[in-house]
């Protein structure tokens, strides 16, 4: 339970020298003043909001040398208590919410400070001039704040600095490296900007320091790499990412700096072919992703970098095949070749020689052939992305040696055959993506062996058959089976899962009723059953899905009325945060070099990213919005709510309660047999963006209250029996006749039809149009009559030609008809003579 920390039990421990209270739930501290011999105090990882007040007694801790306050909720740092800690040498205030200026904190009074970290706060304004008095500082980390104005001259006075991190602030103006001319002890320098308002001058000068770690990212370098780097013989880490550096790959960096272990040139505008030094280099980490490199990879790449552990060359324009020398990189743990123009078969030495690989991404290229050879030696492989290529053929079992596989993505290729049964042997598999291929057959029952599987996507294939009731997704959070040919009834076991969040079964051949065996506390967030042959009524049990955000039952044969109990779906009423965004992030650490590799400190220093590769494998859902498919993924799903019941056989009135679903953004009830009026409660759909009620039997007027729907951008009530004026204010002023067509009794300016009772005199143009229309109709009638007559005549002749019996009957009929006509006419003549001619 969160509570103030009362130190009554510690008051007698006057000789206590070290007190560690890290990671509790302390919200404030009182009564530590008696611990006058305390030298180390660790209060990190708590919930402290205010620090330094006189009541805490911290001003009495005059012997204190180390104070850790990181990872709290401190917003106010009062100076009276803090400024009295004059013997303090190490102070860590990082990862708090301190939002005032540095000058009011009392830090300038701590002249014995050696290490100071205030990263990840909200400090504003300039770095105060009094910081120049902290001449003993060896470590200064002020990164990730909102410090602004010019980079202060006080930095030039702190000549004892060994570690200086100025990154991620709002500094402006010009920074010159010559201001560090007297910093002979400097080992680590980090500078990056947030606002692109800082220009860094890289003038020719010979520095007195020898750096080990140098990061200069997102700075204006005028297209050139700082020339003083040619003299940095001890440099191990170099990051010049996110700069506009002109020209080819700087081969001279590797030739001059032989101790370099990490080289990061991400998004630095390099072009041309990748040229490597001729001699071997012991580089461990190379990232040149998101540049403009072209051509083939050097054939000697694996020979030049035999110790490489991390290689990322993604998002370039490399082409050709993978050089066989890659197989010489025995220590390679991460290889990212994605988003290039590579082609050909995958190099077999890659799969046999790089046995240390745990992450391999070859997606979005032009590779073809089989995805992996029969023999593979990747026993440490955990993540494999081969999607969006041209791989074809059946999936061989060479991958079976990668027993620790966690992520497999082979989607959007041309793979054929059945889903291999041996995939069920990967006990650690969490993500299986095989969509958009030509796979056939059924779902292997062996997939139920994947006890930690979270995402299964086998959509858009040629899969068919029944889904077994024993297919129990006990751990799966997201199932995508859409656009296949599965048939039979939907297994109710899918609705009894506590973990399932997404179920997409659209555009298959499922029939029968929607299962009603639904868990009361289900986590189902997206249920898409559209485009099948489902029948019966919509079960009320769907209303138990409190977290349901998107429901698609369209293009089925559902009948009955719309359940009014949809009002019980709490997400549609009030919404909810983080149903999706925080659920399915998968992260993987590769080449985890930390700052400790290059500099040791009492503080827990860290560099942004720490060279970890973060993989966000997020669910993606397609939903018809505004008459087109929109795709939502990640945190976007937390705010998307939609209900699509279109193209069914639903009857009855629209429940008034539907208008209380205030979080709904898409509502489609079109192409049904709904009757009655449009509920006035629809004016409560404050978040609605798309509303489609077309092709029903609705009557009455359009409620004028709907003009309150400020987010509505797509509205359709066409082909109903509505009457009266159309709304013409707010968003409704943007809708045209297409939203109302087929309602003959509607009127208003938006459909160019007056609501006045006075009959208008038709114009000449209108009459001409009517004449043209009637002429066209008469012409159509004559053509259709002639075609019918000709068809009948030809059919009769064919029958008479083939069948002699009917031919004889026809001639008898014709002869009898002629005789009847002759005698009838003769009789008329006789009668005429009897009445007219005189006797």
mmCIF file of N, CA, C and O in Angstrom, residues 228-300:
data_model
loop_
_atom_site.group_PDB
_atom_site.id
_atom_site.type_symbol
_atom_site.label_atom_id
_atom_site.label_comp_id
_atom_site.label_asym_id
_atom_site.label_seq_id
_atom_site.Cartn_x
_atom_site.Cartn_y
_atom_site.Cartn_z
ATOM 1 N N UNK A 228 38.093 15.747 -37.450
ATOM 2 C CA UNK A 228 38.955 15.388 -36.319
ATOM 3 C C UNK A 228 38.846 13.910 -35.972
ATOM 4 O O UNK A 228 39.675 13.384 -35.217
ATOM 5 N N UNK A 229 37.830 13.224 -36.535
ATOM 6 C CA UNK A 229 37.694 11.794 -36.251
ATOM 7 C C UNK A 229 38.865 10.991 -36.819
ATOM 8 O O UNK A 229 39.112 9.866 -36.373
ATOM 9 N N UNK A 230 39.579 11.548 -37.782
ATOM 10 C CA UNK A 230 40.735 10.860 -38.332
ATOM 11 C C UNK A 230 41.807 10.617 -37.274
ATOM 12 O O UNK A 230 42.639 9.709 -37.414
ATOM 13 N N UNK A 231 41.771 11.402 -36.202
ATOM 14 C CA UNK A 231 42.806 11.313 -35.173
ATOM 15 C C UNK A 231 42.323 10.611 -33.910
ATOM 16 O O UNK A 231 43.058 10.565 -32.920
ATOM 17 N N UNK A 232 41.098 10.083 -33.935
ATOM 18 C CA UNK A 232 40.548 9.407 -32.754
ATOM 19 C C UNK A 232 40.903 7.924 -32.799
ATOM 20 O O UNK A 232 40.106 7.070 -33.193
ATOM 21 N N UNK A 233 42.107 7.615 -32.361
ATOM 22 C CA UNK A 233 42.633 6.243 -32.461
ATOM 23 C C UNK A 233 41.959 5.279 -31.496
ATOM 24 O O UNK A 233 41.964 4.069 -31.736
ATOM 25 N N UNK A 234 41.389 5.793 -30.392
ATOM 26 C CA UNK A 234 40.785 4.919 -29.385
ATOM 27 C C UNK A 234 39.277 4.761 -29.556
ATOM 28 O O UNK A 234 38.631 4.089 -28.753
ATOM 29 N N UNK A 235 38.737 5.363 -30.590
ATOM 30 C CA UNK A 235 37.294 5.358 -30.757
ATOM 31 C C UNK A 235 36.777 3.936 -31.014
ATOM 32 O O UNK A 235 37.264 3.229 -31.895
ATOM 33 N N UNK A 236 35.754 3.545 -30.237
ATOM 34 C CA UNK A 236 35.146 2.222 -30.382
ATOM 35 C C UNK A 236 33.698 2.296 -30.869
ATOM 36 O O UNK A 236 33.222 1.359 -31.512
ATOM 37 N N UNK A 237 33.022 3.387 -30.545
ATOM 38 C CA UNK A 237 31.612 3.536 -30.901
ATOM 39 C C UNK A 237 31.440 4.844 -31.649
ATOM 40 O O UNK A 237 31.769 5.904 -31.134
ATOM 41 N N UNK A 238 30.883 4.777 -32.867
ATOM 42 C CA UNK A 238 30.654 5.974 -33.672
ATOM 43 C C UNK A 238 29.256 5.920 -34.266
ATOM 44 O O UNK A 238 28.900 4.972 -34.973
ATOM 45 N N UNK A 239 28.460 6.948 -33.971
ATOM 46 C CA UNK A 239 27.088 7.042 -34.482
ATOM 47 C C UNK A 239 26.880 8.425 -35.088
ATOM 48 O O UNK A 239 26.872 9.431 -34.384
ATOM 49 N N UNK A 240 26.730 8.465 -36.411
ATOM 50 C CA UNK A 240 26.474 9.711 -37.138
ATOM 51 C C UNK A 240 25.135 9.628 -37.863
ATOM 52 O O UNK A 240 24.945 10.240 -38.917
ATOM 53 N N UNK A 241 24.185 8.932 -37.292
ATOM 54 C CA UNK A 241 22.901 8.675 -37.940
ATOM 55 C C UNK A 241 22.068 9.947 -38.063
ATOM 56 O O UNK A 241 22.255 10.921 -37.329
ATOM 57 N N UNK A 242 21.142 9.896 -39.020
ATOM 58 C CA UNK A 242 20.136 10.958 -39.211
ATOM 59 C C UNK A 242 20.782 12.312 -39.488
ATOM 60 O O UNK A 242 20.387 13.336 -38.942
ATOM 61 N N UNK A 243 21.800 12.276 -40.312
ATOM 62 C CA UNK A 243 22.404 13.494 -40.827
ATOM 63 C C UNK A 243 22.384 13.436 -42.354
ATOM 64 O O UNK A 243 22.238 12.365 -42.943
ATOM 65 N N UNK A 244 22.526 14.560 -42.984
ATOM 66 C CA UNK A 244 22.552 14.608 -44.441
ATOM 67 C C UNK A 244 24.007 14.637 -44.892
ATOM 68 O O UNK A 244 24.558 15.687 -45.214
ATOM 69 N N UNK A 245 24.603 13.453 -44.902
ATOM 70 C CA UNK A 245 26.007 13.312 -45.289
ATOM 71 C C UNK A 245 26.071 12.943 -46.759
ATOM 72 O O UNK A 245 25.447 11.970 -47.190
ATOM 73 N N UNK A 246 26.806 13.694 -47.521
ATOM 74 C CA UNK A 246 26.820 13.548 -48.972
ATOM 75 C C UNK A 246 27.970 12.646 -49.398
ATOM 76 O O UNK A 246 29.069 12.694 -48.842
ATOM 77 N N UNK A 247 27.694 11.796 -50.413
ATOM 78 C CA UNK A 247 28.774 11.030 -51.002
ATOM 79 C C UNK A 247 28.682 9.545 -50.741
ATOM 80 O O UNK A 247 27.640 8.999 -50.371
ATOM 81 N N UNK A 248 29.837 8.860 -50.925
ATOM 82 C CA UNK A 248 29.906 7.416 -50.802
ATOM 83 C C UNK A 248 30.177 6.999 -49.359
ATOM 84 O O UNK A 248 30.415 7.834 -48.474
ATOM 85 N N UNK A 249 30.155 5.707 -49.163
ATOM 86 C CA UNK A 249 30.444 5.147 -47.846
ATOM 87 C C UNK A 249 31.860 5.556 -47.415
ATOM 88 O O UNK A 249 32.823 5.402 -48.177
ATOM 89 N N UNK A 250 32.025 6.087 -46.183
ATOM 90 C CA UNK A 250 33.338 6.577 -45.728
ATOM 91 C C UNK A 250 34.279 5.432 -45.342
ATOM 92 O O UNK A 250 34.456 5.115 -44.162
ATOM 93 N N UNK A 251 34.884 4.851 -46.343
ATOM 94 C CA UNK A 251 35.800 3.728 -46.102
ATOM 95 C C UNK A 251 36.955 4.141 -45.197
ATOM 96 O O UNK A 251 37.470 3.333 -44.403
ATOM 97 N N UNK A 252 37.356 5.405 -45.254
ATOM 98 C CA UNK A 252 38.503 5.885 -44.479
ATOM 99 C C UNK A 252 38.281 5.761 -42.975
ATOM 100 O O UNK A 252 39.258 5.653 -42.210
ATOM 101 N N UNK A 253 37.034 5.772 -42.532
ATOM 102 C CA UNK A 253 36.772 5.616 -41.106
ATOM 103 C C UNK A 253 37.287 4.275 -40.601
ATOM 104 O O UNK A 253 37.908 4.191 -39.538
ATOM 105 N N UNK A 254 37.045 3.222 -41.380
ATOM 106 C CA UNK A 254 37.478 1.891 -40.964
ATOM 107 C C UNK A 254 38.982 1.727 -41.133
ATOM 108 O O UNK A 254 39.625 1.003 -40.362
ATOM 109 N N UNK A 255 39.545 2.410 -42.110
ATOM 110 C CA UNK A 255 40.988 2.311 -42.315
ATOM 111 C C UNK A 255 41.759 3.063 -41.235
ATOM 112 O O UNK A 255 42.827 2.608 -40.784
ATOM 113 N N UNK A 256 41.254 4.212 -40.786
ATOM 114 C CA UNK A 256 41.953 5.033 -39.800
ATOM 115 C C UNK A 256 41.690 4.582 -38.370
ATOM 116 O O UNK A 256 42.577 4.658 -37.515
ATOM 117 N N UNK A 257 40.462 4.145 -38.086
ATOM 118 C CA UNK A 257 40.079 3.821 -36.712
ATOM 119 C C UNK A 257 40.011 2.301 -36.597
ATOM 120 O O UNK A 257 38.970 1.672 -36.785
ATOM 121 N N UNK A 258 41.117 1.716 -36.290
ATOM 122 C CA UNK A 258 41.219 0.255 -36.285
ATOM 123 C C UNK A 258 40.550 -0.388 -35.067
ATOM 124 O O UNK A 258 40.260 -1.579 -35.098
ATOM 125 N N UNK A 259 40.305 0.394 -34.002
ATOM 126 C CA UNK A 259 39.668 -0.160 -32.807
ATOM 127 C C UNK A 259 38.148 -0.059 -32.846
ATOM 128 O O UNK A 259 37.470 -0.486 -31.904
ATOM 129 N N UNK A 260 37.611 0.497 -33.911
ATOM 130 C CA UNK A 260 36.176 0.724 -33.995
ATOM 131 C C UNK A 260 35.413 -0.600 -33.917
ATOM 132 O O UNK A 260 35.715 -1.558 -34.635
ATOM 133 N N UNK A 261 34.425 -0.638 -33.033
ATOM 134 C CA UNK A 261 33.591 -1.828 -32.855
ATOM 135 C C UNK A 261 32.166 -1.618 -33.373
ATOM 136 O O UNK A 261 31.547 -2.563 -33.858
ATOM 137 N N UNK A 262 31.672 -0.395 -33.259
ATOM 138 C CA UNK A 262 30.292 -0.098 -33.656
ATOM 139 C C UNK A 262 30.305 1.098 -34.593
ATOM 140 O O UNK A 262 30.846 2.156 -34.250
ATOM 141 N N UNK A 263 29.678 0.935 -35.766
ATOM 142 C CA UNK A 263 29.540 2.024 -36.724
ATOM 143 C C UNK A 263 28.076 2.094 -37.152
ATOM 144 O O UNK A 263 27.535 1.161 -37.747
ATOM 145 N N UNK A 264 27.438 3.224 -36.836
ATOM 146 C CA UNK A 264 26.017 3.429 -37.158
ATOM 147 C C UNK A 264 25.892 4.677 -38.027
ATOM 148 O O UNK A 264 26.208 5.782 -37.598
ATOM 149 N N UNK A 265 25.394 4.461 -39.242
ATOM 150 C CA UNK A 265 25.206 5.545 -40.212
ATOM 151 C C UNK A 265 23.789 5.484 -40.768
ATOM 152 O O UNK A 265 23.560 5.599 -41.970
ATOM 153 N N UNK A 266 22.823 5.343 -39.908
ATOM 154 C CA UNK A 266 21.431 5.170 -40.295
ATOM 155 C C UNK A 266 20.883 6.483 -40.875
ATOM 156 O O UNK A 266 21.102 7.555 -40.321
ATOM 157 N N UNK A 267 20.177 6.372 -41.995
ATOM 158 C CA UNK A 267 19.482 7.525 -42.578
ATOM 159 C C UNK A 267 20.415 8.733 -42.700
ATOM 160 O O UNK A 267 20.114 9.827 -42.238
ATOM 161 N N UNK A 268 21.536 8.514 -43.358
ATOM 162 C CA UNK A 268 22.539 9.581 -43.483
ATOM 163 C C UNK A 268 22.773 10.009 -44.923
ATOM 164 O O UNK A 268 23.793 10.640 -45.221
ATOM 165 N N UNK A 269 21.880 9.631 -45.821
ATOM 166 C CA UNK A 269 21.879 10.131 -47.205
ATOM 167 C C UNK A 269 23.073 9.671 -48.029
ATOM 168 O O UNK A 269 23.406 10.310 -49.032
ATOM 169 N N UNK A 270 23.733 8.581 -47.635
ATOM 170 C CA UNK A 270 24.831 8.057 -48.445
ATOM 171 C C UNK A 270 24.273 7.422 -49.719
ATOM 172 O O UNK A 270 23.170 6.862 -49.735
ATOM 173 N N UNK A 271 25.051 7.489 -50.785
ATOM 174 C CA UNK A 271 24.645 6.938 -52.073
ATOM 175 C C UNK A 271 25.790 6.132 -52.661
ATOM 176 O O UNK A 271 26.857 6.002 -52.064
ATOM 177 N N UNK A 272 25.584 5.621 -53.870
ATOM 178 C CA UNK A 272 26.634 4.880 -54.553
ATOM 179 C C UNK A 272 26.757 3.451 -54.057
ATOM 180 O O UNK A 272 25.924 2.945 -53.301
ATOM 181 N N UNK A 273 27.811 2.798 -54.482
ATOM 182 C CA UNK A 273 28.037 1.409 -54.116
ATOM 183 C C UNK A 273 28.788 1.328 -52.787
ATOM 184 O O UNK A 273 29.524 2.243 -52.419
ATOM 185 N N UNK A 274 28.571 0.238 -52.093
ATOM 186 C CA UNK A 274 29.241 0.021 -50.820
ATOM 187 C C UNK A 274 30.656 -0.494 -51.073
ATOM 188 O O UNK A 274 30.848 -1.575 -51.623
ATOM 189 N N UNK A 275 31.644 0.314 -50.689
ATOM 190 C CA UNK A 275 33.044 -0.065 -50.863
ATOM 191 C C UNK A 275 33.679 -0.272 -49.498
ATOM 192 O O UNK A 275 33.615 0.597 -48.630
ATOM 193 N N UNK A 276 34.309 -1.420 -49.333
ATOM 194 C CA UNK A 276 34.912 -1.794 -48.060
ATOM 195 C C UNK A 276 36.428 -1.742 -48.167
ATOM 196 O O UNK A 276 36.998 -1.816 -49.261
ATOM 197 N N UNK A 277 37.095 -1.628 -47.018
ATOM 198 C CA UNK A 277 38.567 -1.678 -47.047
ATOM 199 C C UNK A 277 39.055 -3.055 -47.497
ATOM 200 O O UNK A 277 38.336 -4.056 -47.367
ATOM 201 N N UNK A 278 40.248 -3.089 -48.022
ATOM 202 C CA UNK A 278 40.804 -4.357 -48.514
ATOM 203 C C UNK A 278 41.263 -5.262 -47.386
ATOM 204 O O UNK A 278 41.279 -6.485 -47.527
ATOM 205 N N UNK A 279 41.631 -4.659 -46.277
ATOM 206 C CA UNK A 279 42.156 -5.451 -45.158
ATOM 207 C C UNK A 279 41.043 -5.812 -44.190
ATOM 208 O O UNK A 279 39.994 -5.175 -44.143
ATOM 209 N N UNK A 280 41.293 -6.820 -43.414
ATOM 210 C CA UNK A 280 40.325 -7.291 -42.425
ATOM 211 C C UNK A 280 40.143 -6.251 -41.320
ATOM 212 O O UNK A 280 41.086 -5.580 -40.914
ATOM 213 N N UNK A 281 38.893 -6.147 -40.817
ATOM 214 C CA UNK A 281 38.595 -5.232 -39.726
ATOM 215 C C UNK A 281 37.749 -5.973 -38.696
ATOM 216 O O UNK A 281 36.869 -6.751 -39.035
ATOM 217 N N UNK A 282 38.004 -5.711 -37.406
ATOM 218 C CA UNK A 282 37.303 -6.421 -36.328
ATOM 219 C C UNK A 282 36.018 -5.724 -35.893
ATOM 220 O O UNK A 282 35.655 -5.740 -34.716
ATOM 221 N N UNK A 283 35.345 -5.088 -36.821
ATOM 222 C CA UNK A 283 34.080 -4.429 -36.518
ATOM 223 C C UNK A 283 33.066 -5.460 -36.038
ATOM 224 O O UNK A 283 32.968 -6.567 -36.572
ATOM 225 N N UNK A 284 32.281 -5.073 -35.009
ATOM 226 C CA UNK A 284 31.264 -5.968 -34.445
ATOM 227 C C UNK A 284 29.848 -5.592 -34.859
ATOM 228 O O UNK A 284 28.970 -6.458 -34.912
ATOM 229 N N UNK A 285 29.625 -4.326 -35.132
ATOM 230 C CA UNK A 285 28.259 -3.836 -35.362
ATOM 231 C C UNK A 285 28.297 -2.823 -36.497
ATOM 232 O O UNK A 285 28.973 -1.806 -36.416
ATOM 233 N N UNK A 286 27.505 -3.079 -37.563
ATOM 234 C CA UNK A 286 27.442 -2.168 -38.698
ATOM 235 C C UNK A 286 25.980 -1.964 -39.073
ATOM 236 O O UNK A 286 25.257 -2.918 -39.380
ATOM 237 N N UNK A 287 25.549 -0.702 -39.047
ATOM 238 C CA UNK A 287 24.173 -0.365 -39.411
ATOM 239 C C UNK A 287 24.203 0.793 -40.401
ATOM 240 O O UNK A 287 24.508 1.926 -40.043
ATOM 241 N N UNK A 288 23.913 0.494 -41.669
ATOM 242 C CA UNK A 288 23.868 1.517 -42.722
ATOM 243 C C UNK A 288 22.473 1.520 -43.357
ATOM 244 O O UNK A 288 22.312 1.818 -44.545
ATOM 245 N N UNK A 289 21.467 1.213 -42.574
ATOM 246 C CA UNK A 289 20.106 1.121 -43.074
ATOM 247 C C UNK A 289 19.561 2.489 -43.465
ATOM 248 O O UNK A 289 20.025 3.527 -43.001
ATOM 249 N N UNK A 290 18.555 2.448 -44.350
ATOM 250 C CA UNK A 290 17.831 3.642 -44.771
ATOM 251 C C UNK A 290 18.759 4.696 -45.385
ATOM 252 O O UNK A 290 18.798 5.841 -44.981
ATOM 253 N N UNK A 291 19.518 4.264 -46.386
ATOM 254 C CA UNK A 291 20.345 5.167 -47.173
ATOM 255 C C UNK A 291 20.011 4.955 -48.649
ATOM 256 O O UNK A 291 18.953 4.416 -48.970
ATOM 257 N N UNK A 292 20.893 5.381 -49.516
ATOM 258 C CA UNK A 292 20.656 5.255 -50.952
ATOM 259 C C UNK A 292 21.677 4.386 -51.643
ATOM 260 O O UNK A 292 21.977 4.604 -52.824
ATOM 261 N N UNK A 293 22.221 3.381 -50.973
ATOM 262 C CA UNK A 293 23.229 2.505 -51.571
ATOM 263 C C UNK A 293 22.621 1.674 -52.693
ATOM 264 O O UNK A 293 21.462 1.233 -52.609
ATOM 265 N N UNK A 294 23.400 1.441 -53.729
ATOM 266 C CA UNK A 294 22.943 0.678 -54.891
ATOM 267 C C UNK A 294 23.972 -0.407 -55.207
ATOM 268 O O UNK A 294 25.015 -0.516 -54.556
ATOM 269 N N UNK A 295 23.678 -1.194 -56.240
ATOM 270 C CA UNK A 295 24.617 -2.207 -56.689
ATOM 271 C C UNK A 295 24.610 -3.447 -55.818
ATOM 272 O O UNK A 295 23.752 -3.649 -54.974
ATOM 273 N N UNK A 296 25.607 -4.285 -56.051
ATOM 274 C CA UNK A 296 25.723 -5.542 -55.336
ATOM 275 C C UNK A 296 26.563 -5.383 -54.070
ATOM 276 O O UNK A 296 27.370 -4.460 -53.959
ATOM 277 N N UNK A 297 26.345 -6.290 -53.137
ATOM 278 C CA UNK A 297 27.195 -6.319 -51.950
ATOM 279 C C UNK A 297 28.588 -6.806 -52.343
ATOM 280 O O UNK A 297 28.726 -7.675 -53.212
ATOM 281 N N UNK A 298 29.631 -6.261 -51.722
ATOM 282 C CA UNK A 298 30.990 -6.728 -52.029
ATOM 283 C C UNK A 298 31.133 -8.228 -51.774
ATOM 284 O O UNK A 298 30.662 -8.742 -50.759
ATOM 285 N N UNK A 299 31.782 -8.924 -52.689
ATOM 286 C CA UNK A 299 31.926 -10.363 -52.566
ATOM 287 C C UNK A 299 32.777 -10.762 -51.365
ATOM 288 O O UNK A 299 32.626 -11.857 -50.829
ATOM 289 N N UNK A 300 33.650 -9.856 -50.924
ATOM 290 C CA UNK A 300 34.555 -10.176 -49.805
ATOM 291 C C UNK A 300 34.027 -9.693 -48.466
ATOM 292 O O UNK A 300 34.780 -9.580 -47.494
#
